[in-house]
Amino acid sequence: MLLRSLWRRSRRQSEKSGNNGFRLRDHLTYTGDYHLERLSKLLELRYQRKFPWNSDDSIRDMIHFASRVQDQDIQRELLLFYLNCSPAVQEYLRSGGIVDASHYIHNPNRNGDGSD
């Protein structure tokens, strides 16, 4: 009985999280959450764009919007968020089509020092 209820609960959670079963909120660290909150506040103040925190879809929309904006402060917060995420989240952001394809997260230079 207990096993069956656990199986149902995990099945409902995986259905809520989408096809691939990856829930962004479950993998955020405290620091990553902090930078995501700052990013949200910057987007609201400068672009009057509000992104609710009630679903992974809205967080993905916020990250996608921020990756397309040419604003130094927003890009800094996005990078700090990215660097403070677990490797699983970093890979998810790079491969899931969330971060814009032309963003520097996808196209780092080869040497890491600005030279190719």
PDB file of C-alpha atoms in Angstrom:
ATOM      1  CA  MET A   1       0.000   0.000   0.000  1.00  0.00           C
ATOM      2  CA  LEU A   2       2.739   2.459   0.948  1.00  0.00           C
ATOM      3  CA  LEU A   3       4.741   1.588  -2.152  1.00  0.00           C
ATOM      4  CA  ARG A   4       1.723   2.154  -4.359  1.00  0.00           C
ATOM      5  CA  SER A   5       1.075   5.631  -2.885  1.00  0.00           C
ATOM      6  CA  LEU A   6       4.736   6.581  -3.342  1.00  0.00           C
ATOM      7  CA  TRP A   7       4.624   5.394  -6.939  1.00  0.00           C
ATOM      8  CA  ARG A   8       1.484   7.453  -7.617  1.00  0.00           C
ATOM      9  CA  ARG A   9       3.010  10.553  -6.041  1.00  0.00           C
ATOM     10  CA  SER A  10       6.222  10.265  -8.045  1.00  0.00           C
ATOM     11  CA  ARG A  11       4.205   9.649 -11.192  1.00  0.00           C
ATOM     12  CA  ARG A  12       2.113  12.795 -10.618  1.00  0.00           C
ATOM     13  CA  GLN A  13       5.251  14.863 -10.034  1.00  0.00           C
ATOM     14  CA  SER A  14       6.882  13.597 -13.206  1.00  0.00           C
ATOM     15  CA  GLU A  15       3.720  14.404 -15.179  1.00  0.00           C
ATOM     16  CA  LYS A  16       3.740  17.943 -13.796  1.00  0.00           C
ATOM     17  CA  SER A  17       7.388  18.485 -14.666  1.00  0.00           C
ATOM     18  CA  GLY A  18       6.965  17.805 -18.372  1.00  0.00           C
ATOM     19  CA  ASN A  19       8.178  15.188 -20.779  1.00  0.00           C
ATOM     20  CA  ASN A  20      11.782  14.975 -19.644  1.00  0.00           C
ATOM     21  CA  GLY A  21      11.053  14.849 -15.890  1.00  0.00           C
ATOM     22  CA  PHE A  22      13.563  17.583 -14.993  1.00  0.00           C
ATOM     23  CA  ARG A  23      12.248  20.082 -12.469  1.00  0.00           C
ATOM     24  CA  LEU A  24      14.360  23.222 -12.351  1.00  0.00           C
ATOM     25  CA  ARG A  25      13.142  24.329  -8.915  1.00  0.00           C
ATOM     26  CA  ASP A  26      14.229  21.040  -7.339  1.00  0.00           C
ATOM     27  CA  HIS A  27      17.841  21.572  -8.399  1.00  0.00           C
ATOM     28  CA  LEU A  28      18.349  25.210  -7.397  1.00  0.00           C
ATOM     29  CA  THR A  29      20.811  26.018  -4.642  1.00  0.00           C
ATOM     30  CA  TYR A  30      20.250  28.810  -2.149  1.00  0.00           C
ATOM     31  CA  THR A  31      22.741  31.035  -3.990  1.00  0.00           C
ATOM     32  CA  GLY A  32      21.245  30.204  -7.373  1.00  0.00           C
ATOM     33  CA  ASP A  33      17.813  31.057  -6.009  1.00  0.00           C
ATOM     34  CA  TYR A  34      19.187  34.373  -4.703  1.00  0.00           C
ATOM     35  CA  HIS A  35      20.597  35.357  -8.118  1.00  0.00           C
ATOM     36  CA  LEU A  36      17.395  34.271  -9.834  1.00  0.00           C
ATOM     37  CA  GLU A  37      15.454  36.548  -7.483  1.00  0.00           C
ATOM     38  CA  ARG A  38      17.792  39.459  -8.264  1.00  0.00           C
ATOM     39  CA  LEU A  39      17.453  38.753 -11.986  1.00  0.00           C
ATOM     40  CA  SER A  40      13.682  38.780 -11.644  1.00  0.00           C
ATOM     41  CA  LYS A  41      13.752  42.107  -9.817  1.00  0.00           C
ATOM     42  CA  LEU A  42      16.044  43.691 -12.443  1.00  0.00           C
ATOM     43  CA  LEU A  43      13.790  42.555 -15.286  1.00  0.00           C
ATOM     44  CA  GLU A  44      10.780  43.948 -13.467  1.00  0.00           C
ATOM     45  CA  LEU A  45      12.409  47.325 -12.759  1.00  0.00           C
ATOM     46  CA  ARG A  46      13.987  47.893 -16.163  1.00  0.00           C
ATOM     47  CA  TYR A  47      11.614  46.174 -18.572  1.00  0.00           C
ATOM     48  CA  GLN A  48       8.353  45.994 -16.577  1.00  0.00           C
ATOM     49  CA  ARG A  49       8.304  42.235 -17.136  1.00  0.00           C
ATOM     50  CA  LYS A  50       7.014  40.120 -14.260  1.00  0.00           C
ATOM     51  CA  PHE A  51       7.711  36.417 -14.178  1.00  0.00           C
ATOM     52  CA  PRO A  52       5.809  34.495 -11.485  1.00  0.00           C
ATOM     53  CA  TRP A  53       7.726  31.870  -9.539  1.00  0.00           C
ATOM     54  CA  ASN A  54       4.901  29.349  -9.402  1.00  0.00           C
ATOM     55  CA  SER A  55       6.136  27.079 -12.200  1.00  0.00           C
ATOM     56  CA  ASP A  56       9.242  25.926 -14.004  1.00  0.00           C
ATOM     57  CA  ASP A  57       7.759  27.267 -17.242  1.00  0.00           C
ATOM     58  CA  SER A  58       7.760  30.841 -15.970  1.00  0.00           C
ATOM     59  CA  ILE A  59      11.339  30.472 -14.681  1.00  0.00           C
ATOM     60  CA  ARG A  60      12.401  29.124 -18.082  1.00  0.00           C
ATOM     61  CA  ASP A  61      10.634  32.050 -19.778  1.00  0.00           C
ATOM     62  CA  MET A  62      12.465  34.504 -17.524  1.00  0.00           C
ATOM     63  CA  ILE A  63      15.865  32.940 -18.239  1.00  0.00           C
ATOM     64  CA  HIS A  64      15.143  32.865 -21.972  1.00  0.00           C
ATOM     65  CA  PHE A  65      14.084  36.527 -21.953  1.00  0.00           C
ATOM     66  CA  ALA A  66      17.135  37.548 -19.900  1.00  0.00           C
ATOM     67  CA  SER A  67      19.488  35.709 -22.256  1.00  0.00           C
ATOM     68  CA  ARG A  68      18.257  37.847 -25.166  1.00  0.00           C
ATOM     69  CA  VAL A  69      18.501  41.224 -23.381  1.00  0.00           C
ATOM     70  CA  GLN A  70      21.618  43.317 -24.026  1.00  0.00           C
ATOM     71  CA  ASP A  71      21.951  44.779 -20.530  1.00  0.00           C
ATOM     72  CA  GLN A  72      25.190  44.402 -18.594  1.00  0.00           C
ATOM     73  CA  ASP A  73      23.584  44.089 -15.148  1.00  0.00           C
ATOM     74  CA  ILE A  74      21.071  41.510 -16.323  1.00  0.00           C
ATOM     75  CA  GLN A  75      23.769  39.518 -18.099  1.00  0.00           C
ATOM     76  CA  ARG A  76      25.893  39.630 -14.935  1.00  0.00           C
ATOM     77  CA  GLU A  77      23.042  38.261 -12.803  1.00  0.00           C
ATOM     78  CA  LEU A  78      22.270  35.602 -15.401  1.00  0.00           C
ATOM     79  CA  LEU A  79      25.913  34.518 -15.412  1.00  0.00           C
ATOM     80  CA  LEU A  80      26.065  34.476 -11.604  1.00  0.00           C
ATOM     81  CA  PHE A  81      22.901  32.395 -11.547  1.00  0.00           C
ATOM     82  CA  TYR A  82      24.368  30.005 -14.123  1.00  0.00           C
ATOM     83  CA  LEU A  83      27.703  29.661 -12.296  1.00  0.00           C
ATOM     84  CA  ASN A  84      25.983  28.938  -8.975  1.00  0.00           C
ATOM     85  CA  CYS A  85      23.821  26.155 -10.401  1.00  0.00           C
ATOM     86  CA  SER A  86      24.638  22.479 -10.262  1.00  0.00           C
ATOM     87  CA  PRO A  87      26.212  20.911 -13.372  1.00  0.00           C
ATOM     88  CA  ALA A  88      22.873  19.215 -14.097  1.00  0.00           C
ATOM     89  CA  VAL A  89      21.084  22.572 -14.273  1.00  0.00           C
ATOM     90  CA  GLN A  90      23.896  24.106 -16.332  1.00  0.00           C
ATOM     91  CA  GLU A  91      23.633  21.303 -18.872  1.00  0.00           C
ATOM     92  CA  TYR A  92      19.841  21.591 -18.867  1.00  0.00           C
ATOM     93  CA  LEU A  93      20.033  25.332 -19.576  1.00  0.00           C
ATOM     94  CA  ARG A  94      22.545  24.850 -22.403  1.00  0.00           C
ATOM     95  CA  SER A  95      20.807  21.937 -24.086  1.00  0.00           C
ATOM     96  CA  GLY A  96      17.140  22.663 -23.410  1.00  0.00           C
ATOM     97  CA  GLY A  97      16.788  25.661 -25.707  1.00  0.00           C
ATOM     98  CA  ILE A  98      16.223  27.896 -22.697  1.00  0.00           C
ATOM     99  CA  VAL A  99      19.264  30.125 -23.066  1.00  0.00           C
ATOM    100  CA  ASP A 100      19.301  31.868 -26.450  1.00  0.00           C
ATOM    101  CA  ALA A 101      21.519  30.041 -28.973  1.00  0.00           C
ATOM    102  CA  SER A 102      23.675  33.133 -29.601  1.00  0.00           C
ATOM    103  CA  HIS A 103      24.370  33.648 -25.876  1.00  0.00           C
ATOM    104  CA  TYR A 104      27.983  33.415 -24.678  1.00  0.00           C
ATOM    105  CA  ILE A 105      27.091  30.481 -22.405  1.00  0.00           C
ATOM    106  CA  HIS A 106      26.783  28.432 -25.598  1.00  0.00           C
ATOM    107  CA  ASN A 107      29.828  29.990 -27.243  1.00  0.00           C
ATOM    108  CA  PRO A 108      32.641  30.348 -24.698  1.00  0.00           C
ATOM    109  CA  ASN A 109      36.053  31.154 -26.093  1.00  0.00           C
ATOM    110  CA  ARG A 110      38.460  28.266 -26.295  1.00  0.00           C
ATOM    111  CA  ASN A 111      41.145  29.509 -23.901  1.00  0.00           C
ATOM    112  CA  GLY A 112      38.896  31.141 -21.336  1.00  0.00           C
ATOM    113  CA  ASP A 113      40.983  34.322 -21.343  1.00  0.00           C
ATOM    114  CA  GLY A 114      39.383  36.209 -24.220  1.00  0.00           C
ATOM    115  CA  SER A 115      41.774  34.952 -26.861  1.00  0.00           C
ATOM    116  CA  ASP A 116      41.106  32.201 -29.349  1.00  0.00           C
TER     117      ASP A 116
END
